[in-house]
Amino acid sequence: MQNSPQDKISPEFWSWLQQHPNASLAAIIRTETLSPEIEQTVRDAGCSIRRRLHLLPSLAVHGSASALMKLAAEPWVQRIEPDQGMRAL
């Protein structure tokens, strides 16, 4: 059984994306694998790829909330999360 787009994004983040569809933001898209075809689909949705993360196949992207919601429907997307900065304690 495939997950719905809402299952791939936390409820709070999904709600925020719906309320701000034109907002531009950074996000991490966790994928089954990294490939040129997946990257092209991400670009075609209107997102720019900022980094490729190979340890857990993911793309750090920048794009609109509506583009992220659209990409969540792709079968190769496992999870989409906001890209939040890390800092040492």
Coordinates of C-alpha atoms in Angstrom, one line a residue:
M1 CA 0.0 0.0 0.0
Q2 CA 1.4 3.4 -1.0
N3 CA 1.5 6.2 1.5
S4 CA -0.6 9.3 0.7
P5 CA 1.3 12.6 0.3
Q6 CA 0.1 13.7 3.7
D7 CA 1.7 10.6 5.2
K8 CA 5.1 11.7 4.0
I9 CA 5.0 15.1 5.7
S10 CA 4.3 15.8 9.4
P11 CA 0.8 17.1 10.1
E12 CA 2.0 20.4 11.3
F13 CA 4.3 21.0 8.3
W14 CA 1.5 19.8 5.9
S15 CA -0.9 22.3 7.5
W16 CA 1.7 25.1 7.2
L17 CA 2.3 24.2 3.5
Q18 CA -1.4 24.3 2.7
Q19 CA -1.8 27.7 4.4
H20 CA 1.2 29.2 2.6
P21 CA 1.3 27.5 -0.9
N22 CA 3.3 30.4 -2.4
A23 CA 5.9 30.5 0.4
S24 CA 9.5 29.7 -0.6
L25 CA 11.4 27.5 1.7
A26 CA 14.2 25.0 2.2
A27 CA 13.4 21.4 2.7
I28 CA 14.9 17.9 2.8
I29 CA 13.3 15.3 0.5
R30 CA 14.2 11.8 1.6
T31 CA 14.1 9.4 -1.4
E32 CA 14.4 5.7 -2.1
T33 CA 17.6 6.4 -4.1
L34 CA 19.3 9.3 -5.9
S35 CA 19.1 9.4 -9.7
P36 CA 19.2 11.9 -12.5
E37 CA 15.5 11.2 -13.2
I38 CA 14.5 12.0 -9.7
E39 CA 16.6 15.2 -9.7
Q40 CA 14.9 16.2 -13.0
T41 CA 11.4 15.7 -11.6
V42 CA 12.4 17.8 -8.6
R43 CA 13.6 20.6 -10.9
D44 CA 10.5 20.2 -13.1
A45 CA 8.4 20.8 -10.1
G46 CA 10.1 24.2 -9.6
C47 CA 12.6 23.4 -6.9
S48 CA 16.3 24.0 -7.0
I49 CA 18.7 21.3 -5.6
R50 CA 21.1 22.8 -3.1
R51 CA 22.8 19.5 -1.9
R52 CA 22.7 15.8 -2.5
L53 CA 22.9 13.8 0.7
H54 CA 24.1 10.2 0.1
L55 CA 24.2 8.6 3.6
L56 CA 20.4 8.6 3.7
P57 CA 19.4 9.3 0.1
S58 CA 18.0 12.8 0.3
L59 CA 18.0 16.1 -1.6
A60 CA 18.3 19.4 0.1
V61 CA 16.0 21.7 -2.0
H62 CA 14.6 25.2 -2.2
G63 CA 11.1 25.7 -3.6
S64 CA 7.5 26.6 -3.0
A65 CA 5.2 25.0 -0.6
S66 CA 2.9 23.9 -3.4
A67 CA 5.9 22.2 -5.2
L68 CA 6.7 20.3 -2.1
M69 CA 3.1 19.1 -1.7
K70 CA 3.1 18.0 -5.3
L71 CA 6.4 16.1 -4.9
A72 CA 5.0 14.3 -1.9
A73 CA 2.8 12.4 -4.3
E74 CA 5.8 10.8 -6.1
P75 CA 6.2 7.2 -5.2
W76 CA 10.0 7.5 -4.6
V77 CA 9.5 10.2 -1.9
Q78 CA 9.8 8.7 1.6
R79 CA 9.6 11.9 3.6
I80 CA 9.7 15.7 3.3
E81 CA 10.8 17.8 6.2
P82 CA 11.8 21.5 6.6
D83 CA 15.5 22.0 6.3
Q84 CA 16.6 23.4 9.7
G85 CA 20.0 24.6 10.5
M86 CA 22.2 22.6 12.9
R87 CA 24.4 24.1 15.6
A88 CA 26.7 22.8 18.2
L89 CA 25.5 22.9 21.9

